[in-house]
CSV table of C-alpha atoms (C1' of nucleotides) in Angstrom, one decimal:
chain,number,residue,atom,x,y,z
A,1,UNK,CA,-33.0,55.1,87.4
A,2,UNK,CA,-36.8,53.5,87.2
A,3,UNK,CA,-38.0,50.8,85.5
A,4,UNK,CA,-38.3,50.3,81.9
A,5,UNK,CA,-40.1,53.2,79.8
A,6,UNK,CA,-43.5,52.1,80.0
A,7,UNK,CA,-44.2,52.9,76.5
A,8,UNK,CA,-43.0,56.3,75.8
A,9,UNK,CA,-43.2,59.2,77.6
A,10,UNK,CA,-43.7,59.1,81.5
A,11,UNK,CA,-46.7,61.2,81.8
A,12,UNK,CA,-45.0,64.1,84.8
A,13,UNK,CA,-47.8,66.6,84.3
A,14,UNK,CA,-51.6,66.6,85.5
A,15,UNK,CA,-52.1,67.5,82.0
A,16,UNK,CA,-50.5,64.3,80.4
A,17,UNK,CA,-52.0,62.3,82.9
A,18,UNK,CA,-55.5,63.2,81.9
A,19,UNK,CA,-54.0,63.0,78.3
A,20,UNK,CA,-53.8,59.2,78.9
A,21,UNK,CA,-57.0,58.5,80.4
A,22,UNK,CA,-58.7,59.9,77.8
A,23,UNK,CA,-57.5,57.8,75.2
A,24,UNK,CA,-58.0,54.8,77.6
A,25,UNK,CA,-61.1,55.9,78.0
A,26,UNK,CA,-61.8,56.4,74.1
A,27,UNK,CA,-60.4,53.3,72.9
A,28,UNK,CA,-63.2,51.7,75.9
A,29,UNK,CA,-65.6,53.2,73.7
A,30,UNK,CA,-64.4,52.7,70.4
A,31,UNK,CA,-63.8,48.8,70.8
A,32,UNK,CA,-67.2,48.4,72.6
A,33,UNK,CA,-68.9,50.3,69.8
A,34,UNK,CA,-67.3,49.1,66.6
A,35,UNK,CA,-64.2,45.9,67.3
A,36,UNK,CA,-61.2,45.3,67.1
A,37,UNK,CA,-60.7,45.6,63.3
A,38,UNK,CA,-62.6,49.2,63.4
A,39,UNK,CA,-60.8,50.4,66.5
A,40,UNK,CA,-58.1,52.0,64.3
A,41,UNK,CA,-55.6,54.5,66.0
A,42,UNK,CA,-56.4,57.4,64.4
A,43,UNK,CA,-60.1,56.9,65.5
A,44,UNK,CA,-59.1,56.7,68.7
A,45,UNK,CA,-57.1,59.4,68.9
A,46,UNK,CA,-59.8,61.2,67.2
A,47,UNK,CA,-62.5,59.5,70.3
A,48,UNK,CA,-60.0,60.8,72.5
A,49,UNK,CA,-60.2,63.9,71.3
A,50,UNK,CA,-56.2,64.3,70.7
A,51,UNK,CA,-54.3,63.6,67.7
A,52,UNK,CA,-52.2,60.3,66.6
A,53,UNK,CA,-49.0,61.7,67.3
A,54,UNK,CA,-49.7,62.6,70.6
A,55,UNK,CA,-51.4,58.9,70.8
A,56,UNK,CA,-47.9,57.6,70.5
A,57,UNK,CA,-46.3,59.5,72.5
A,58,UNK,CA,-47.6,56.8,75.4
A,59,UNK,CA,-48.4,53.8,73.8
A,60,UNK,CA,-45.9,52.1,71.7
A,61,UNK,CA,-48.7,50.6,69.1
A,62,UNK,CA,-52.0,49.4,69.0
A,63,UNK,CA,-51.8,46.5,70.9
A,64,UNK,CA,-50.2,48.3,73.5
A,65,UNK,CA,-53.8,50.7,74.3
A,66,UNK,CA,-55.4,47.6,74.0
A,67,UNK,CA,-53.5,45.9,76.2
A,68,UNK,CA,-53.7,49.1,78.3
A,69,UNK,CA,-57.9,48.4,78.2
A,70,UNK,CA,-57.5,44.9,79.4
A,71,UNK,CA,-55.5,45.9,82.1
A,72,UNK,CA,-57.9,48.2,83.6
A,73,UNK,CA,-60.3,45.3,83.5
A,74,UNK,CA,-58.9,43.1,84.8
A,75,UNK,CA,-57.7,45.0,87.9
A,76,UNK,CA,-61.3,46.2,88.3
A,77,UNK,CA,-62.6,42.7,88.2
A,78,UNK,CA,-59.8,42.0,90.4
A,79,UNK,CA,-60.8,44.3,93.3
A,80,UNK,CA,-63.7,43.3,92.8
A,81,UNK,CA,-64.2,39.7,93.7
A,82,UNK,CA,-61.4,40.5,96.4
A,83,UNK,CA,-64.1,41.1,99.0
A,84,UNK,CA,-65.7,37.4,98.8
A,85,UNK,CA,-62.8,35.7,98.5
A,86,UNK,CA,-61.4,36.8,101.6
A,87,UNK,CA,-64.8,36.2,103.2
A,88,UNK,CA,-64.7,32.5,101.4
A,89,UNK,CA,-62.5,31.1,104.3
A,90,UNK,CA,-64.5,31.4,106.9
A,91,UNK,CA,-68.0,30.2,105.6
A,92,UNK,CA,-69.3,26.8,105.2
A,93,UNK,CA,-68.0,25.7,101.7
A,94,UNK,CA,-71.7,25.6,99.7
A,95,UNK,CA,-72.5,29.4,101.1
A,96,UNK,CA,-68.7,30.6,100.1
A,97,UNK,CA,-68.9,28.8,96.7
A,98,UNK,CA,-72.3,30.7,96.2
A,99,UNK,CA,-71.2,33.9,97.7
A,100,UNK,CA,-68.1,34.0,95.4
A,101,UNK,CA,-69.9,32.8,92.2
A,102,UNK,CA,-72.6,35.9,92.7
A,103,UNK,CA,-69.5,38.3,93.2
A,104,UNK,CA,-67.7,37.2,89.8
A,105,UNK,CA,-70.7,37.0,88.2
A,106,UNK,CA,-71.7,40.6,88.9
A,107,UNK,CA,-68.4,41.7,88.3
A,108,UNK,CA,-68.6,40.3,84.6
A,109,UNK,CA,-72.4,41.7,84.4
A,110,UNK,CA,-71.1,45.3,85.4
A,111,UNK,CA,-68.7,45.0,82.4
A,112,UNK,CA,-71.0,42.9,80.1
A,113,UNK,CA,-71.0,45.6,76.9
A,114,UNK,CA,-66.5,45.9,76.8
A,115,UNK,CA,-66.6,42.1,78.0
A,116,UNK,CA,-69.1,41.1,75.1
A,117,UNK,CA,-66.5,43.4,73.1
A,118,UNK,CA,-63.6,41.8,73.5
A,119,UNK,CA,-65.4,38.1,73.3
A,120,UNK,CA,-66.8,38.3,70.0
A,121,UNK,CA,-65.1,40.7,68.1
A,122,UNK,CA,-61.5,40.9,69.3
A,123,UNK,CA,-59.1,38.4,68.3
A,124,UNK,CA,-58.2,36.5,71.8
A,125,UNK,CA,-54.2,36.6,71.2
A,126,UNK,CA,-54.5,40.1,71.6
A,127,UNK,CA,-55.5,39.4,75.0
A,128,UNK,CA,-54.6,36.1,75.7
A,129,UNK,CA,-51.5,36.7,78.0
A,130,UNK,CA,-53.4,38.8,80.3
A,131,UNK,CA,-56.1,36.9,81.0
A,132,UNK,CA,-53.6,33.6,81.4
A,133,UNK,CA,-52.1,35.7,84.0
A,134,UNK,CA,-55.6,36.2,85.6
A,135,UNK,CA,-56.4,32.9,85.3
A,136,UNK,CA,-53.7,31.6,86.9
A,137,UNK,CA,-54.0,34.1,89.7
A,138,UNK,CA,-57.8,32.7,90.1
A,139,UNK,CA,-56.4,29.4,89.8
A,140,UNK,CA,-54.3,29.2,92.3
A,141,UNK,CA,-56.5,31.3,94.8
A,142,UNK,CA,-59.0,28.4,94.3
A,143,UNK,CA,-56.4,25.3,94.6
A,144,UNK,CA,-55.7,26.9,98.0
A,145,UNK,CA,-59.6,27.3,99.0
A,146,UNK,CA,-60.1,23.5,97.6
A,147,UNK,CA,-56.8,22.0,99.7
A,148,UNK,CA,-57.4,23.7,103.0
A,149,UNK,CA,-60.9,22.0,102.9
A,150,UNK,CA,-59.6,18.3,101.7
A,151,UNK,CA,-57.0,17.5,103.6
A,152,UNK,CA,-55.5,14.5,102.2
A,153,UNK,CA,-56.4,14.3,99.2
A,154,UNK,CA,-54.4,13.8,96.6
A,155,UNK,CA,-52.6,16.8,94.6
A,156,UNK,CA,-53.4,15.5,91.0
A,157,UNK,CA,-57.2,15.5,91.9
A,158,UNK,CA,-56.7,18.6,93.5
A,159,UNK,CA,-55.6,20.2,91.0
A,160,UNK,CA,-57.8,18.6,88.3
A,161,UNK,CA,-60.9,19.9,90.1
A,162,UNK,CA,-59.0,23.1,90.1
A,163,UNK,CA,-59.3,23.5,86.3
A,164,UNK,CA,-62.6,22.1,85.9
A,165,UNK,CA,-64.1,24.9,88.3
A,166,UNK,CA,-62.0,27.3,87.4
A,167,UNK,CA,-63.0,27.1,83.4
A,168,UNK,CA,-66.6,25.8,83.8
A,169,UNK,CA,-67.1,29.4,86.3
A,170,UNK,CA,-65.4,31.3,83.7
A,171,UNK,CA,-67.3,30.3,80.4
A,172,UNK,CA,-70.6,29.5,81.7
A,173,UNK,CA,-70.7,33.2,83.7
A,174,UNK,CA,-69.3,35.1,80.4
A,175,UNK,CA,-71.8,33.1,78.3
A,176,UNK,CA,-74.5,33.7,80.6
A,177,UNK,CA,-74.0,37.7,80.4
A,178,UNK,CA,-73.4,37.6,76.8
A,179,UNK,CA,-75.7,35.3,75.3
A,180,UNK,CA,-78.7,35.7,77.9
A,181,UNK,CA,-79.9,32.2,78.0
A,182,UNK,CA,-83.6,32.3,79.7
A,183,UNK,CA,-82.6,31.4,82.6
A,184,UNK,CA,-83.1,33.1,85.7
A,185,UNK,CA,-80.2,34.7,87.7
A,186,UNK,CA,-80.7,32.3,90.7
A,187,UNK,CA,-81.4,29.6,89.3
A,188,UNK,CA,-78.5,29.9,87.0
A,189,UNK,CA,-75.9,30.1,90.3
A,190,UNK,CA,-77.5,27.3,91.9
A,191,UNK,CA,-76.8,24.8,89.3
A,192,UNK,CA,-73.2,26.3,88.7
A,193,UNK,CA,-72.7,26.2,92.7
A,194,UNK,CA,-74.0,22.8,92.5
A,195,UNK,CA,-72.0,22.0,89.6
A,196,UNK,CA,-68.7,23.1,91.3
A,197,UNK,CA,-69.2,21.6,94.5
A,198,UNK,CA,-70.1,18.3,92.8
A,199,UNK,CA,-67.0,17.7,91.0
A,200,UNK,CA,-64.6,18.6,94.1
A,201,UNK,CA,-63.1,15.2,95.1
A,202,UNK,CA,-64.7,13.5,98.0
A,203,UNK,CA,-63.5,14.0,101.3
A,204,UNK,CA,-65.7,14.3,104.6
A,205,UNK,CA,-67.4,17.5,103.9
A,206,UNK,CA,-66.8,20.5,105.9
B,1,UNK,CA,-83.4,29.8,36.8
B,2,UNK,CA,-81.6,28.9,39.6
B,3,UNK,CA,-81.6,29.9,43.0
B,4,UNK,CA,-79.7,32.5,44.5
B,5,UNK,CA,-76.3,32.8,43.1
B,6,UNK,CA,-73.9,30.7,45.5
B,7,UNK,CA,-71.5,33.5,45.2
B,8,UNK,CA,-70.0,34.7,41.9
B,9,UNK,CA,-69.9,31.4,39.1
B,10,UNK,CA,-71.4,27.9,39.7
B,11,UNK,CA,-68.5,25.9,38.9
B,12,UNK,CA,-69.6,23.4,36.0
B,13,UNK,CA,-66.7,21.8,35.1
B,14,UNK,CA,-64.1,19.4,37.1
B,15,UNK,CA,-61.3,21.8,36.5
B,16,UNK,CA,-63.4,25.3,38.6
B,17,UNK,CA,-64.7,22.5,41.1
B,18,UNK,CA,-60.8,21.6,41.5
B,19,UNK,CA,-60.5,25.4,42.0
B,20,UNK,CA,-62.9,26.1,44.7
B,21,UNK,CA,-61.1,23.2,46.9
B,22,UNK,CA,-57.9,24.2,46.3
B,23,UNK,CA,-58.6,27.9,47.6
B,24,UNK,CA,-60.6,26.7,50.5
B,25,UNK,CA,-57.8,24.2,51.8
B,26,UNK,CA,-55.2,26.6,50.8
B,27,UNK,CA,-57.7,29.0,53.5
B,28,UNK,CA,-57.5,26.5,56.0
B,29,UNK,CA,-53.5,26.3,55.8
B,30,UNK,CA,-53.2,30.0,55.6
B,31,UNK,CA,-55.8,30.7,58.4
B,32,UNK,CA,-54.1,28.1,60.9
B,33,UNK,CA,-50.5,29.0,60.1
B,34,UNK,CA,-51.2,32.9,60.1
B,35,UNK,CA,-54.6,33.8,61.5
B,36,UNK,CA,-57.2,35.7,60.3
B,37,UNK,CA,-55.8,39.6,60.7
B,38,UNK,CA,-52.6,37.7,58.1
B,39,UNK,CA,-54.8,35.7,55.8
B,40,UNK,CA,-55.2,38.6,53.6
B,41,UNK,CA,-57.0,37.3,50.1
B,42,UNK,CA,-53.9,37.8,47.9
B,43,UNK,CA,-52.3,35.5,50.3
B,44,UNK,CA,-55.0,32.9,50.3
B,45,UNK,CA,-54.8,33.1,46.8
B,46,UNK,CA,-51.6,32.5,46.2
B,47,UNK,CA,-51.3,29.9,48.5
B,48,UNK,CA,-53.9,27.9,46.5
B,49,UNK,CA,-51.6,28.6,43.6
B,50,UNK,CA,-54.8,30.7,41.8
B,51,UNK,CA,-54.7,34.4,41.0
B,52,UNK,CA,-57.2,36.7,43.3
B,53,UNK,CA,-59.1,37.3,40.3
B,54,UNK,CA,-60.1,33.6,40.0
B,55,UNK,CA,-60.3,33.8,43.9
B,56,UNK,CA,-63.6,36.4,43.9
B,57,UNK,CA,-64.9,34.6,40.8
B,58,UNK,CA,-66.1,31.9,43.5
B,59,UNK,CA,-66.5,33.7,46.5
B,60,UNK,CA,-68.0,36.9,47.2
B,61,UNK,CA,-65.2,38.2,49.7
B,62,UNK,CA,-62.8,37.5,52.3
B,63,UNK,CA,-65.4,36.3,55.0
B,64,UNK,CA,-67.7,34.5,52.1
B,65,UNK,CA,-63.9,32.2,52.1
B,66,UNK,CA,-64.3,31.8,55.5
B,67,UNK,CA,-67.4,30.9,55.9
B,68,UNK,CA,-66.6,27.9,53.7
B,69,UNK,CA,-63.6,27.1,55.9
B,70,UNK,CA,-66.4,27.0,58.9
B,71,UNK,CA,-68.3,25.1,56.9
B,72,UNK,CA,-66.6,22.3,56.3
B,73,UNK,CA,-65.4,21.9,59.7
B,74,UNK,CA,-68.9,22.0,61.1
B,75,UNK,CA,-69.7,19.6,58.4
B,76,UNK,CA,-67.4,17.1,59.3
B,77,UNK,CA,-68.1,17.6,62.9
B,78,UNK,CA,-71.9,17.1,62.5
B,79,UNK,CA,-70.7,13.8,60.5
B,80,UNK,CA,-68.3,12.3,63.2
B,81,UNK,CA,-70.7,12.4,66.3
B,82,UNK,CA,-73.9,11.5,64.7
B,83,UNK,CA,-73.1,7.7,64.7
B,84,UNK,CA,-72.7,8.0,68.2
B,85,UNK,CA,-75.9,10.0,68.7
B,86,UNK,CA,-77.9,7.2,66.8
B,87,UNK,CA,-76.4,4.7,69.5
B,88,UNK,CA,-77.1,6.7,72.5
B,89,UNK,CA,-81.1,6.1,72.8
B,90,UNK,CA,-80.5,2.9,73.3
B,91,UNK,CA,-77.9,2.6,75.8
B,92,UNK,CA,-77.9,3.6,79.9
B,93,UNK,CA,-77.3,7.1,79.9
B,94,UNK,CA,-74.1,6.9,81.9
B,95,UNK,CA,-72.9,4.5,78.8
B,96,UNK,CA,-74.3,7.0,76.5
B,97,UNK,CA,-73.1,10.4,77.6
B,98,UNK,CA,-69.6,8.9,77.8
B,99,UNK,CA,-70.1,7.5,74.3
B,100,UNK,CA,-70.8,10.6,73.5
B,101,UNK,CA,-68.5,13.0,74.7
B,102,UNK,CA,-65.5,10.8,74.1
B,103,UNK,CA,-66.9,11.0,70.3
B,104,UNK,CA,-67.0,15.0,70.5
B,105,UNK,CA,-63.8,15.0,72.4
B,106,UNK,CA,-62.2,13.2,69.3
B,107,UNK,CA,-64.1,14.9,66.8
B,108,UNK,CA,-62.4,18.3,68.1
B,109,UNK,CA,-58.9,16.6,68.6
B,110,UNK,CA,-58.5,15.6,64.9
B,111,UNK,CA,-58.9,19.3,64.1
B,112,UNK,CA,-57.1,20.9,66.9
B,113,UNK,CA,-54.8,23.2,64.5
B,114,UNK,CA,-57.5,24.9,63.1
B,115,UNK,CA,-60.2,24.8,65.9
B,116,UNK,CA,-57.4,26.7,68.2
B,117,UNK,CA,-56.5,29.0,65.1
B,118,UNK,CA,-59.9,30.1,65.4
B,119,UNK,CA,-60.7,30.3,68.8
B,120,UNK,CA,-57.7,32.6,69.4
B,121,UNK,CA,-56.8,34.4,66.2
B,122,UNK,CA,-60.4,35.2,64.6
B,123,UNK,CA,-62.8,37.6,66.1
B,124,UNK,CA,-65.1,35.3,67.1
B,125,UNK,CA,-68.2,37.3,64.9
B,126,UNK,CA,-67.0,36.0,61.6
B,127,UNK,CA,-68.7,32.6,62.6
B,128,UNK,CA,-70.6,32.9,65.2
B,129,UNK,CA,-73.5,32.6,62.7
B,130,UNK,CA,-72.4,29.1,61.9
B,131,UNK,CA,-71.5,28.5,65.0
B,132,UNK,CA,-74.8,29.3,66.6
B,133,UNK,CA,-76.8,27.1,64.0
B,134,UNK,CA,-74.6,24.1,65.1
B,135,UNK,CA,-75.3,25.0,68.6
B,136,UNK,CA,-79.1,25.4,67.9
B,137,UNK,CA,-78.7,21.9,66.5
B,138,UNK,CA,-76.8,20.4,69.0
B,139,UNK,CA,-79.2,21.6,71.6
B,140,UNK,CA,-82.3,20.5,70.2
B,141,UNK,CA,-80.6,16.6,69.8
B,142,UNK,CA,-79.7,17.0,73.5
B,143,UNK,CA,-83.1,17.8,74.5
B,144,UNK,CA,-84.7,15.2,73.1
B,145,UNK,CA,-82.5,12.9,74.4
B,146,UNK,CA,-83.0,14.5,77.9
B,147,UNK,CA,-86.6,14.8,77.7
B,148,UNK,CA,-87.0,10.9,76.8
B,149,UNK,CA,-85.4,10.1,80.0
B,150,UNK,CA,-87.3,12.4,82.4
B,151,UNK,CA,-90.8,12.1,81.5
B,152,UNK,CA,-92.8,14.9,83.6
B,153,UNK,CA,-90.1,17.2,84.5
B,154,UNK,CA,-90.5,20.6,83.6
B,155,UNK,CA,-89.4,22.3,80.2
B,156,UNK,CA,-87.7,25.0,82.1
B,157,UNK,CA,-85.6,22.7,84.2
B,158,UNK,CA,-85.0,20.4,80.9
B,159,UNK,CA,-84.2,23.8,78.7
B,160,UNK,CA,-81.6,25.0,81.6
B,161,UNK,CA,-80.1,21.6,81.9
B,162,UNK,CA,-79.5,21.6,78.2
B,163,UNK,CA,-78.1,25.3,78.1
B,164,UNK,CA,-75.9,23.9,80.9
B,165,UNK,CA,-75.0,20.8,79.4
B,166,UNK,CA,-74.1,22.0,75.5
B,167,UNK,CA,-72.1,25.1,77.0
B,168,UNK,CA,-70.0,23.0,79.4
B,169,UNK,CA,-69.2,20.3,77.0
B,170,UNK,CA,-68.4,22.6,74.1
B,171,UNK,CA,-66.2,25.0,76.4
B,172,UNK,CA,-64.3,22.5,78.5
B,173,UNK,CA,-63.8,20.2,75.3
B,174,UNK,CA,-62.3,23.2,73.4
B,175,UNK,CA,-60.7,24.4,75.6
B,176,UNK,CA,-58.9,20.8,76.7
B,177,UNK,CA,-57.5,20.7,73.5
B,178,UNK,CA,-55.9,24.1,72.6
B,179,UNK,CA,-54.8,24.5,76.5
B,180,UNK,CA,-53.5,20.7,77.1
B,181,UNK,CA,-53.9,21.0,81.2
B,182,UNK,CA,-52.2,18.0,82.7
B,183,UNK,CA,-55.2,15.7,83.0
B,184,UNK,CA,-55.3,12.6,81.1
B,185,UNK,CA,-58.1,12.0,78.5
B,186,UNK,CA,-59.5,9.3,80.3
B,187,UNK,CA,-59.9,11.5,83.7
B,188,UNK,CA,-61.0,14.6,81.8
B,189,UNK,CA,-63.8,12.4,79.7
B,190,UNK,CA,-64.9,10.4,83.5
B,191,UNK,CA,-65.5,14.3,85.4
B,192,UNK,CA,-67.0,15.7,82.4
B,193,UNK,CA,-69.4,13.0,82.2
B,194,UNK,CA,-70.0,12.9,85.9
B,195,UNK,CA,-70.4,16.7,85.7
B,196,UNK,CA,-73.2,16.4,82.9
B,197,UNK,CA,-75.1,14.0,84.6
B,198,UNK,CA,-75.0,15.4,88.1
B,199,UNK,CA,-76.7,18.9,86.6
B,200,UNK,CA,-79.9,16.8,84.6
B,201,UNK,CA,-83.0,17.6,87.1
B,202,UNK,CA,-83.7,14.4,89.1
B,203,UNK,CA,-86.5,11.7,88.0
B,204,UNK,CA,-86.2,8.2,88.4
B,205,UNK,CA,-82.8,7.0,86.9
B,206,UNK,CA,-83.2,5.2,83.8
C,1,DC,C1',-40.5,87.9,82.0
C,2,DG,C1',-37.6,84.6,79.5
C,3,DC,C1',-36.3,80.0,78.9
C,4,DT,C1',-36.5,75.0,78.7
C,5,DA,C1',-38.7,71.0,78.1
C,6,DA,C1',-42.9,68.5,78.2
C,7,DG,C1',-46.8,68.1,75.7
C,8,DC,C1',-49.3,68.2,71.5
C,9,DC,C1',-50.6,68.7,66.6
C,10,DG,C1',-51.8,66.9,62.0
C,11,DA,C1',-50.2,66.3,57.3
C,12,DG,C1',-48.7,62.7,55.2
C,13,DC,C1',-45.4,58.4,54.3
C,14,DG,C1',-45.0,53.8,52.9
C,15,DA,C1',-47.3,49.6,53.1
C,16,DC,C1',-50.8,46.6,52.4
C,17,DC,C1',-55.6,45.7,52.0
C,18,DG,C1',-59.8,43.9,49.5
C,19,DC,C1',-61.2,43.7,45.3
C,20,DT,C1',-61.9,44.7,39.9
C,21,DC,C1',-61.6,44.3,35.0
C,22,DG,C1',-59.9,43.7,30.5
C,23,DC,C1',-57.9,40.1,28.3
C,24,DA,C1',-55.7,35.4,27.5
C,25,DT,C1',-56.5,30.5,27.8
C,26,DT,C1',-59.1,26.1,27.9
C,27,DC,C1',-62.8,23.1,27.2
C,28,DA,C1',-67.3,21.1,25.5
C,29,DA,C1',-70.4,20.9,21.9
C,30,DC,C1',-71.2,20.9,17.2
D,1,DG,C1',-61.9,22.6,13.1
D,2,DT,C1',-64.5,26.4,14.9
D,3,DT,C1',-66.9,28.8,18.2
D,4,DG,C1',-68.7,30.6,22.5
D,5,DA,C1',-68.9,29.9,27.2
D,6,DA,C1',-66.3,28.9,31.2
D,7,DT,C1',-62.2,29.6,33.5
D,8,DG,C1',-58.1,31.9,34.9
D,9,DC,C1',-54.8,35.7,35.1
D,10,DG,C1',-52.4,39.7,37.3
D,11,DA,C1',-51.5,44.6,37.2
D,12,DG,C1',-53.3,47.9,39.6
D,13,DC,C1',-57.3,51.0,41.7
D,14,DG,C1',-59.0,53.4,45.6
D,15,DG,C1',-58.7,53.3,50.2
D,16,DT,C1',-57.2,52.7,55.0
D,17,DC,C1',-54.0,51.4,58.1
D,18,DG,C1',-50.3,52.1,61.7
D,19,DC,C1',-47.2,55.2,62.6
D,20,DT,C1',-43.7,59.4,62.2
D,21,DC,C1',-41.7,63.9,62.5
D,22,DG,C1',-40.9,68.8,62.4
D,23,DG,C1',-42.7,72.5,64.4
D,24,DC,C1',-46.1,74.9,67.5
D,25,DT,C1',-48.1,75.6,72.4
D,26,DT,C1',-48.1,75.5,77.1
D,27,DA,C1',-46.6,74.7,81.9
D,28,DG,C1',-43.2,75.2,85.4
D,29,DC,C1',-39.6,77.7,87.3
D,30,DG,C1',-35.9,81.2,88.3
DNA sequence: CGCTAAGCCGAGCGACCGCTCGCATTCAAC
DNA sequence: GTTGAATGCGAGCGGTCGCTCGGCTTAGCG
């Protein structure tokens, strides 16, 4: 009568709800504080301050909190760079490229301790399938921002400068939180505004 | 007498030296094909046909094994560009950075099974201490190479546009390989170049 | 209140891990 | 040959892991 079982148990109660959260919340924790490897279920459970059986009873393994994690981040960043991309449209393309680049890059600087996490101490197949799935959602926002600009122009090119934005944003702003190059903050979105718009394919600019 | 002990034995004779490279290429099979969570010692150990006795008489643990693994691949990468680093002084820099990052792009293409092992089945933290030093490396060649071009220009804006440069290439190169996007090599190497040159801070072209 | 089911506990199972150690084997030097 | 160091073996230790299951507790409802 409803969808698959998420994992186990529907939480129906308040109580079970907050059940759930709480070990969301403790396996946040756990992974920021000691990995992936660390992170094991009972120490969750124990984070969480509930025991492994009633663990299971909403998650079908491991991966399946962890995957539960990435979610929530995802959705967060999500919402978060919502604002600026709706407000992308309607601005001159080197203030929209800047304005957006600002919003994911705060977005990842709000998260920078689970982000750092996941990056350096969490194997990237346990992730990897979510964050294609935001990729691709990012991706395709940005072939549509690109074509409505360059009309024209052919799709191949399009959707190569796709990929190259979309990747170059998404490594350089991660490795700019986690590695903390001196670089200043504005100086380090003007050169990656000005490295995005350079490699758009020419057209007659907006 | 010696310096610090390698690990466990120095081997002495042909048949321990034999040894050591058979565990470490049997690590490199085990690591690609399985990952790191799978590439328990016993299995590595078997794999190189050697009991895991013999195994911890030559390393000191599971991570000294892969370190050697990282080694060896940063070894041979180091190897493979540096002829093309010697040629790039003396030729235009458009010539040169496309010299360059076609020789990089190659370098990480004829060890694509392994590189993408790594990048998305081993917690990035078991090599980022390697992986660092090469970058350290990397950067300092780059900045020289920048810095004899643009005589006068500021360290800061030569230090960014080396952080920008060495982070871009190795990302976007990396990540070319394990993610094959539909862009041909040649296409991928011409916007990559274009994208390094456009960020170097302006002076007088060469 | 009494009853049902949802929620929760926690000891502990079976598996596998990284790693050791006592002993057998092989080789180089004499 | 003989000998001692170098090399290799492999059963198995101590420990942790992911996960289960039988029984207790609690919430919701008539």
């Amino acid at each position: 009568m409803c969808g698959v079982p998420p994992s186990r148990r529907q939480p129906s109660q308040q109580r079970s709800r907050d059940t759930v959260a709480a070990i969301v919340d403790a396996a946040v924790r756990v992974l920021t504080e000691q990995g992936y490897d660390q992170a094991s279920t009972n120490r969750i459970a124990a984070a969480a301050g509930v025991s492994p059986g009633t663990l299971y009873g909403y998650f079908a393994d491991k991966d399946d909190i962890v995957a539960a994690v990435i979610e929530r981040v995802v959705d967060g960043f999500g919402e978060g760079i919502a604002p600026s991309l709706r407000a992308a449209a309607a601005l001159p393309e080197d203030e929209a490229t800047r304005m957006v680049l600002d919003a994911v890059l705060t977005e990842i600087e709000t998260r920078a301790p689970l982000i750092e996490a996941f990056v350096d101490r969490v194997p990237a197949e346990r992730y990897a399938p979510q964050l294609d799935q935001l990729r691709l959602r990012v991706s395709d926002i940005t072939f549509q921002l690109l074509a409505a600009r360059r009309p024209g122009v052919a799709l191949a090119d399009l959707e190569r400068a796709t990929w190259f934005a979309t990747r170059t944003i998404e490594y350089l702003t991660v490795r700019y939180v986690v590695a903390a190059p001196p670089i200043p903050r504005e100086a380090f979105l003007d050169e990656l505004t000005s490295m995005v718009l350079g490699l758009s394919p020419a057209t007659s600019a907006s």
